[in-house]
Amino acid sequence: MIEPPVSIGRPVKSAPHPPAHTQLAGLIFSVLLLDRDLCIAEANPAAEALLGRSSKRLIGIKITDLVDFGTVGVQERLVVEDHQLVARGVAAIVGGERMRFNMTVSPMPTHPGWKVMSLSDGSRDDVSGEGEKESILGAPAVLAHEIKNPLAAIRGAGQLLARRVDEKDRPLAAMISDEVDRIARLVDRMQKLGSNTPDPVAPFNLHEAVRNAMATVRAGAPQNVTLSEEFDPSLPKVLASQDALEQVMINLLSNACDACSGLESGEITVKTRFVSGLAMSAIRLGRSVRVPIEITVIDNGPGVDPKLADRMFEPFVTAKKGGQGLGLALVKKLLADMDGRIGYSRDDRSGQTHFRINLPVSK
């Protein structure tokens, strides 16, 4: 007969399990409990953050009145009593704002008609295909490195030529140098996009970085465009790279200025706030990342072409004439290096475009 192993030392008492509501509150994705009429009976903090309402304002609302899923198939399958549903990238409208969800709906056999719905922000999926993206971005970086050497030689030859040619031909020589400089700037952006070495992060005052970026963009903004701020002065320091965040904000604010340039009165607002309970759905290095610091860049321009909305953060995707399609791809890359994230939404009701950034808080 085999004796059971003898424990050495003090017996270890197992800690009591946290209650179910505490477990749900700790989840980084939204969970809603729906009754037989599809009315919300419970909502965890992540659902409050995603849907922009407190649980008190969510409870009792029919989910199909709160969220317009658009797709008839989703609406029909929600009303089927015992039907499971798993869907990714579902286009929806919440309070007039376009969003994209990943969702599951699970029936509760012990309570016929009741369902548990989980939602996550499908527009901010950063985990899928990371290896493939790194490979795609790495190729331009290698190519950029090989381009730089001949560019330097061409520029030097252009400068030498400018000294030797007649006055009437000097503009042509100057054009050579100017175009080489333009290509060199593009090459630098390609290299940064493909870099695997992120900038070091440290605690700093978020609003200082945002104001620096706003001052830079305001200096060259069209006269018809105004930039304003709505900051929460109580925000703690963020854990990020200040230089990288300023570059991110300059890119987003410059894009907003371009979007508003054709309007009689363009308005760009930068808002900051603390979003309790918000965390990255991606697990990085075996840990979840809380990203409660939110920056929103809002403009009253026409928004992004819906055909490009799902791909706007990919390299070389652009609707701008003469654009390279690297700005938003670089923005996403810089934020990912800081364990941050970015998402886009269009509020048709107010005619506003929203770019939301979420960043980790300094401990």
Short mmCIF file of C-alpha atoms in Angstrom, two decimals:
data_model
loop_
_atom_site.label_atom_id
_atom_site.label_comp_id
_atom_site.label_asym_id
_atom_site.label_seq_id
_atom_site.Cartn_x
_atom_site.Cartn_y
_atom_site.Cartn_z
CA MET A 1 0.00 0.00 0.00
CA ILE A 2 1.38 3.41 -0.98
CA GLU A 3 1.25 5.92 1.80
CA PRO A 4 0.24 9.50 0.92
CA PRO A 5 3.15 11.97 0.93
CA VAL A 6 3.82 13.67 4.22
CA SER A 7 3.84 17.46 4.09
CA ILE A 8 6.87 19.11 5.64
CA GLY A 9 6.53 22.21 7.74
CA ARG A 10 3.34 24.11 8.53
CA PRO A 11 0.16 23.19 6.71
CA VAL A 12 -0.71 25.86 4.17
CA LYS A 13 -4.22 27.23 4.39
CA SER A 14 -5.72 28.08 1.04
CA ALA A 15 -6.94 31.64 0.75
CA PRO A 16 -10.70 32.05 0.44
CA HIS A 17 -11.90 32.47 -3.12
CA PRO A 18 -13.03 35.99 -4.00
CA PRO A 19 -16.79 36.19 -4.57
CA ALA A 20 -18.18 36.08 -8.11
CA HIS A 21 -18.86 39.82 -8.35
CA THR A 22 -15.23 40.55 -7.38
CA GLN A 23 -13.99 38.18 -10.07
CA LEU A 24 -16.17 39.89 -12.68
CA ALA A 25 -14.97 43.32 -11.55
CA GLY A 26 -11.38 42.21 -12.16
CA LEU A 27 -11.94 41.18 -15.77
CA ILE A 28 -10.41 43.37 -18.47
CA PHE A 29 -13.29 42.81 -20.88
CA SER A 30 -16.90 43.86 -20.51
CA VAL A 31 -19.50 41.48 -19.08
CA LEU A 32 -23.25 42.12 -19.16
CA LEU A 33 -26.01 39.99 -17.67
CA LEU A 34 -29.16 40.14 -19.82
CA ASP A 35 -32.61 39.07 -18.65
CA ARG A 36 -35.34 37.38 -20.73
CA ASP A 37 -36.22 40.73 -22.35
CA LEU A 38 -32.56 41.44 -23.21
CA CYS A 39 -32.47 44.17 -20.55
CA ILE A 40 -29.19 44.68 -18.72
CA ALA A 41 -29.39 43.29 -15.19
CA GLU A 42 -25.69 43.57 -14.23
CA ALA A 43 -22.61 45.27 -15.71
CA ASN A 44 -18.98 45.08 -14.62
CA PRO A 45 -16.63 48.13 -14.51
CA ALA A 46 -15.08 47.26 -17.89
CA ALA A 47 -18.57 47.45 -19.44
CA GLU A 48 -19.07 50.88 -17.86
CA ALA A 49 -15.80 52.09 -19.44
CA LEU A 50 -16.52 50.59 -22.86
CA LEU A 51 -20.12 51.81 -23.11
CA GLY A 52 -19.47 55.17 -21.42
CA ARG A 53 -22.15 54.82 -18.73
CA SER A 54 -22.24 53.88 -15.06
CA SER A 55 -23.86 50.59 -14.08
CA LYS A 56 -26.79 52.51 -12.58
CA ARG A 57 -27.50 54.06 -15.99
CA LEU A 58 -27.02 50.74 -17.80
CA ILE A 59 -29.25 48.51 -15.67
CA GLY A 60 -32.75 48.21 -17.05
CA ILE A 61 -31.85 49.32 -20.59
CA LYS A 62 -32.51 46.88 -23.39
CA ILE A 63 -29.18 46.03 -25.02
CA THR A 64 -30.61 46.51 -28.53
CA ASP A 65 -31.81 50.01 -27.53
CA LEU A 66 -28.36 50.90 -26.22
CA VAL A 67 -26.29 49.26 -28.97
CA ASP A 68 -27.35 49.26 -32.62
CA PHE A 69 -25.50 46.22 -33.94
CA GLY A 70 -26.52 47.10 -37.49
CA THR A 71 -26.21 43.54 -38.77
CA VAL A 72 -29.65 41.95 -38.85
CA GLY A 73 -28.18 38.52 -38.18
CA VAL A 74 -26.77 39.61 -34.83
CA GLN A 75 -30.07 41.15 -33.74
CA GLU A 76 -31.99 38.00 -34.72
CA ARG A 77 -29.62 35.62 -32.95
CA LEU A 78 -29.79 37.64 -29.73
CA VAL A 79 -33.49 36.94 -29.30
CA VAL A 80 -33.08 33.15 -29.71
CA GLU A 81 -33.36 31.79 -26.19
CA ASP A 82 -30.70 29.06 -26.19
CA HIS A 83 -28.46 30.28 -28.99
CA GLN A 84 -24.73 30.88 -28.46
CA LEU A 85 -23.05 33.64 -30.42
CA VAL A 86 -19.37 34.35 -31.08
CA ALA A 87 -18.48 37.24 -33.40
CA ARG A 88 -15.45 39.42 -34.09
CA GLY A 89 -15.31 42.91 -35.52
CA VAL A 90 -19.05 43.56 -35.26
CA ALA A 91 -19.83 47.10 -36.40
CA ALA A 92 -22.15 48.89 -33.97
CA ILE A 93 -23.35 52.34 -32.95
CA VAL A 94 -23.49 53.37 -29.28
CA GLY A 95 -25.02 56.77 -28.58
CA GLY A 96 -24.42 57.88 -32.15
CA GLU A 97 -20.78 56.81 -32.03
CA ARG A 98 -19.49 54.12 -34.36
CA MET A 99 -17.63 51.30 -32.65
CA ARG A 100 -16.44 47.80 -33.45
CA PHE A 101 -16.87 44.95 -30.97
CA ASN A 102 -15.70 41.41 -30.43
CA MET A 103 -18.57 39.67 -28.63
CA THR A 104 -19.83 36.42 -27.18
CA VAL A 105 -23.33 35.58 -25.95
CA SER A 106 -23.84 32.53 -23.73
CA PRO A 107 -27.26 31.26 -22.58
CA MET A 108 -27.73 30.23 -18.93
CA PRO A 109 -29.28 26.74 -18.77
CA THR A 110 -30.28 27.21 -15.12
CA HIS A 111 -32.18 30.41 -15.96
CA PRO A 112 -33.98 30.02 -19.30
CA GLY A 113 -33.93 33.18 -21.40
CA TRP A 114 -31.09 34.79 -19.44
CA LYS A 115 -27.75 35.41 -21.18
CA VAL A 116 -24.22 36.53 -20.39
CA MET A 117 -22.72 38.86 -23.00
CA SER A 118 -19.05 39.74 -23.19
CA LEU A 119 -17.76 42.64 -25.27
CA SER A 120 -14.29 43.89 -26.10
CA ASP A 121 -13.19 46.76 -28.32
CA GLY A 122 -12.51 45.19 -31.72
CA SER A 123 -11.01 48.39 -33.11
CA ARG A 124 -8.07 48.06 -30.71
CA ASP A 125 -7.02 44.48 -31.34
CA ASP A 126 -3.26 44.55 -31.13
CA VAL A 127 -2.40 40.94 -30.43
CA SER A 128 -3.26 39.11 -33.63
CA GLY A 129 -0.61 38.82 -36.27
CA GLU A 130 2.13 40.63 -34.36
CA GLY A 131 4.84 38.43 -35.82
CA GLU A 132 3.56 39.02 -39.33
CA LYS A 133 3.36 42.78 -38.75
CA GLU A 134 6.93 42.87 -37.44
CA SER A 135 8.08 41.05 -40.56
CA ILE A 136 6.20 43.48 -42.82
CA LEU A 137 7.59 46.51 -41.01
CA GLY A 138 11.11 45.08 -40.83
CA ALA A 139 11.53 44.91 -44.61
CA PRO A 140 11.11 48.68 -45.20
CA ALA A 141 13.56 49.35 -42.34
CA VAL A 142 16.23 47.18 -43.98
CA LEU A 143 15.56 48.80 -47.35
CA ALA A 144 15.74 52.27 -45.77
CA HIS A 145 19.17 51.51 -44.36
CA GLU A 146 20.45 50.53 -47.82
CA ILE A 147 18.98 53.69 -49.39
CA LYS A 148 20.67 56.12 -47.00
CA ASN A 149 24.24 55.71 -48.27
CA PRO A 150 23.55 56.54 -51.94
CA LEU A 151 21.28 59.38 -50.83
CA ALA A 152 24.17 61.03 -49.03
CA ALA A 153 26.32 60.75 -52.16
CA ILE A 154 23.57 62.24 -54.36
CA ARG A 155 23.09 65.15 -51.98
CA GLY A 156 26.81 65.86 -51.91
CA ALA A 157 26.96 65.80 -55.69
CA GLY A 158 23.99 68.20 -55.86
CA GLN A 159 25.68 70.67 -53.51
CA LEU A 160 28.91 70.51 -55.52
CA LEU A 161 26.99 70.99 -58.75
CA ALA A 162 25.22 74.06 -57.35
CA ARG A 163 28.59 75.79 -56.89
CA ARG A 164 29.74 75.14 -60.47
CA VAL A 165 26.71 75.71 -62.69
CA ASP A 166 25.42 79.01 -64.05
CA GLU A 167 22.99 81.08 -62.00
CA LYS A 168 20.03 80.06 -64.18
CA ASP A 169 20.68 76.34 -63.50
CA ARG A 170 21.16 76.60 -59.75
CA PRO A 171 17.44 76.10 -58.94
CA LEU A 172 17.70 72.67 -60.60
CA ALA A 173 20.69 71.78 -58.45
CA ALA A 174 18.86 73.04 -55.35
CA MET A 175 15.88 70.88 -56.29
CA ILE A 176 18.14 67.82 -56.22
CA SER A 177 19.18 68.58 -52.64
CA ASP A 178 15.61 69.38 -51.55
CA GLU A 179 14.24 66.14 -52.99
CA VAL A 180 17.03 64.13 -51.44
CA ASP A 181 16.20 65.69 -48.05
CA ARG A 182 12.53 64.83 -48.53
CA ILE A 183 13.39 61.20 -49.32
CA ALA A 184 15.76 61.08 -46.35
CA ARG A 185 12.95 62.18 -44.00
CA LEU A 186 10.72 59.46 -45.42
CA VAL A 187 13.50 56.92 -44.95
CA ASP A 188 13.93 58.00 -41.31
CA ARG A 189 10.23 57.39 -40.70
CA MET A 190 10.43 53.97 -42.33
CA GLN A 191 13.38 53.05 -40.12
CA LYS A 192 11.60 54.18 -36.97
CA LEU A 193 8.49 52.23 -37.99
CA GLY A 194 10.51 49.03 -38.31
CA SER A 195 12.65 49.55 -35.21
CA ASN A 196 12.54 46.89 -32.50
CA THR A 197 14.15 49.16 -29.90
CA PRO A 198 11.47 51.18 -28.10
CA ASP A 199 12.24 54.46 -26.36
CA PRO A 200 12.74 54.08 -22.58
CA VAL A 201 9.70 54.93 -20.45
CA ALA A 202 9.60 57.03 -17.28
CA PRO A 203 7.00 58.89 -15.20
CA PHE A 204 6.16 62.39 -16.44
CA ASN A 205 3.40 65.00 -16.50
CA LEU A 206 1.06 64.11 -19.36
CA HIS A 207 -0.21 67.65 -19.87
CA GLU A 208 3.27 69.08 -20.35
CA ALA A 209 3.85 66.75 -23.31
CA VAL A 210 0.42 67.45 -24.80
CA ARG A 211 0.84 71.23 -24.50
CA ASN A 212 4.27 71.05 -26.15
CA ALA A 213 2.72 69.22 -29.11
CA MET A 214 -0.23 71.63 -29.29
CA ALA A 215 2.14 74.63 -29.33
CA THR A 216 4.11 73.08 -32.20
CA VAL A 217 1.02 72.38 -34.29
CA ARG A 218 -0.72 75.65 -33.42
CA ALA A 219 2.19 77.62 -34.88
CA GLY A 220 1.50 76.21 -38.35
CA ALA A 221 -2.24 75.60 -38.13
CA PRO A 222 -4.61 77.22 -40.68
CA GLN A 223 -6.22 80.46 -39.47
CA ASN A 224 -9.70 78.89 -39.59
CA VAL A 225 -8.72 76.15 -37.09
CA THR A 226 -8.71 76.61 -33.31
CA LEU A 227 -7.10 74.24 -30.81
CA SER A 228 -8.44 74.01 -27.27
CA GLU A 229 -7.89 71.82 -24.22
CA GLU A 230 -10.13 70.19 -21.61
CA PHE A 231 -7.71 68.66 -19.13
CA ASP A 232 -8.29 66.85 -15.86
CA PRO A 233 -5.71 68.53 -13.58
CA SER A 234 -5.89 65.70 -11.02
CA LEU A 235 -4.42 63.06 -13.34
CA PRO A 236 -1.37 61.19 -12.00
CA LYS A 237 1.83 60.88 -14.01
CA VAL A 238 1.89 58.48 -16.94
CA LEU A 239 4.54 55.82 -17.53
CA ALA A 240 5.64 56.44 -21.11
CA SER A 241 8.22 58.13 -23.32
CA GLN A 242 7.64 61.89 -23.38
CA ASP A 243 9.40 62.36 -26.72
CA ALA A 244 7.41 59.55 -28.32
CA LEU A 245 4.12 60.83 -26.90
CA GLU A 246 4.81 64.34 -28.21
CA GLN A 247 5.48 62.84 -31.66
CA VAL A 248 2.20 60.90 -31.44
CA MET A 249 0.25 64.02 -30.50
CA ILE A 250 1.89 66.12 -33.23
CA ASN A 251 0.89 63.51 -35.82
CA LEU A 252 -2.71 63.31 -34.60
CA LEU A 253 -3.13 67.07 -34.25
CA SER A 254 -1.60 67.70 -37.68
CA ASN A 255 -4.02 65.19 -39.20
CA ALA A 256 -6.90 66.92 -37.42
CA CYS A 257 -5.77 70.29 -38.84
CA ASP A 258 -5.69 68.80 -42.33
CA ALA A 259 -9.20 67.39 -41.82
CA CYS A 260 -10.52 70.79 -40.73
CA SER A 261 -8.66 72.91 -43.26
CA GLY A 262 -11.60 73.08 -45.69
CA LEU A 263 -14.14 74.15 -43.05
CA GLU A 264 -15.29 77.67 -42.32
CA SER A 265 -14.58 77.10 -38.63
CA GLY A 266 -12.45 74.09 -37.68
CA GLU A 267 -12.39 73.04 -34.03
CA ILE A 268 -9.90 70.66 -32.43
CA THR A 269 -10.18 69.73 -28.75
CA VAL A 270 -7.82 67.61 -26.67
CA LYS A 271 -9.44 66.03 -23.61
CA THR A 272 -7.82 64.03 -20.82
CA ARG A 273 -9.48 61.88 -18.17
CA PHE A 274 -9.00 58.88 -15.88
CA VAL A 275 -10.94 55.76 -16.92
CA SER A 276 -11.24 53.45 -13.94
CA GLY A 277 -10.77 49.74 -14.54
CA LEU A 278 -9.61 49.99 -18.15
CA ALA A 279 -6.88 47.50 -19.08
CA MET A 280 -5.22 46.18 -22.19
CA SER A 281 -6.95 43.11 -23.56
CA ALA A 282 -3.53 42.07 -24.88
CA ILE A 283 -1.35 40.23 -22.41
CA ARG A 284 2.21 41.46 -22.67
CA LEU A 285 5.04 39.53 -21.06
CA GLY A 286 2.57 37.45 -19.08
CA ARG A 287 0.80 40.39 -17.46
CA SER A 288 -2.22 42.52 -18.14
CA VAL A 289 -1.56 46.23 -18.52
CA ARG A 290 -3.84 48.81 -16.93
CA VAL A 291 -4.24 51.83 -19.21
CA PRO A 292 -6.56 54.21 -17.32
CA ILE A 293 -5.07 57.49 -18.61
CA GLU A 294 -7.04 58.59 -21.68
CA ILE A 295 -6.28 61.34 -24.20
CA THR A 296 -8.90 62.09 -26.85
CA VAL A 297 -8.24 64.25 -29.92
CA ILE A 298 -11.59 65.49 -31.26
CA ASP A 299 -12.15 67.42 -34.48
CA ASN A 300 -15.22 68.49 -36.45
CA GLY A 301 -13.81 67.45 -39.82
CA PRO A 302 -15.47 64.96 -42.17
CA GLY A 303 -13.79 61.91 -40.63
CA VAL A 304 -11.94 59.01 -42.20
CA ASP A 305 -13.22 57.39 -45.38
CA PRO A 306 -15.28 54.40 -44.14
CA LYS A 307 -13.51 52.21 -46.71
CA LEU A 308 -10.21 52.90 -44.93
CA ALA A 309 -11.46 52.99 -41.33
CA ASP A 310 -10.54 49.37 -40.57
CA ARG A 311 -7.05 49.69 -42.09
CA MET A 312 -6.02 53.25 -41.24
CA PHE A 313 -3.30 52.14 -38.80
CA GLU A 314 -1.62 49.87 -41.36
CA PRO A 315 1.52 51.09 -43.16
CA PHE A 316 1.09 52.76 -46.58
CA VAL A 317 -2.69 53.19 -46.18
CA THR A 318 -3.72 56.82 -46.74
CA ALA A 319 -6.44 58.95 -48.30
CA LYS A 320 -4.22 62.05 -48.52
CA LYS A 321 -2.92 63.21 -51.87
CA GLY A 322 0.83 62.78 -51.76
CA GLY A 323 0.67 61.02 -48.37
CA GLN A 324 2.90 58.05 -47.61
CA GLY A 325 0.55 56.34 -45.15
CA LEU A 326 3.18 56.10 -42.41
CA GLY A 327 1.88 58.64 -39.86
CA LEU A 328 -0.85 56.60 -38.14
CA ALA A 329 1.15 53.37 -38.46
CA LEU A 330 3.99 55.10 -36.61
CA VAL A 331 1.54 56.44 -34.01
CA LYS A 332 0.27 52.93 -33.29
CA LYS A 333 3.80 51.54 -33.16
CA LEU A 334 5.06 54.21 -30.74
CA LEU A 335 2.07 53.67 -28.44
CA ALA A 336 2.44 49.88 -28.53
CA ASP A 337 6.08 50.32 -27.46
CA MET A 338 4.76 52.17 -24.38
CA ASP A 339 2.10 49.51 -23.63
CA GLY A 340 -0.47 52.01 -24.85
CA ARG A 341 -3.19 51.75 -27.46
CA ILE A 342 -5.22 53.89 -29.84
CA GLY A 343 -8.70 53.64 -31.31
CA TYR A 344 -10.80 55.60 -33.79
CA SER A 345 -14.51 56.34 -33.75
CA ARG A 346 -16.87 58.66 -35.59
CA ASP A 347 -19.78 60.32 -33.77
CA ASP A 348 -22.29 60.99 -36.56
CA ARG A 349 -24.70 62.70 -34.20
CA SER A 350 -22.26 65.48 -33.30
CA GLY A 351 -20.27 65.33 -36.54
CA GLN A 352 -17.03 64.70 -34.65
CA THR A 353 -14.04 62.42 -35.14
CA HIS A 354 -12.43 60.87 -32.05
CA PHE A 355 -8.93 59.41 -31.71
CA ARG A 356 -8.57 57.92 -28.22
CA ILE A 357 -5.22 57.09 -26.66
CA ASN A 358 -4.90 55.05 -23.47
CA LEU A 359 -1.66 54.91 -21.49
CA PRO A 360 -0.35 53.21 -18.33
CA VAL A 361 -0.27 55.15 -15.11
CA SER A 362 2.96 55.53 -13.16
CA LYS A 363 2.95 53.43 -9.99
#
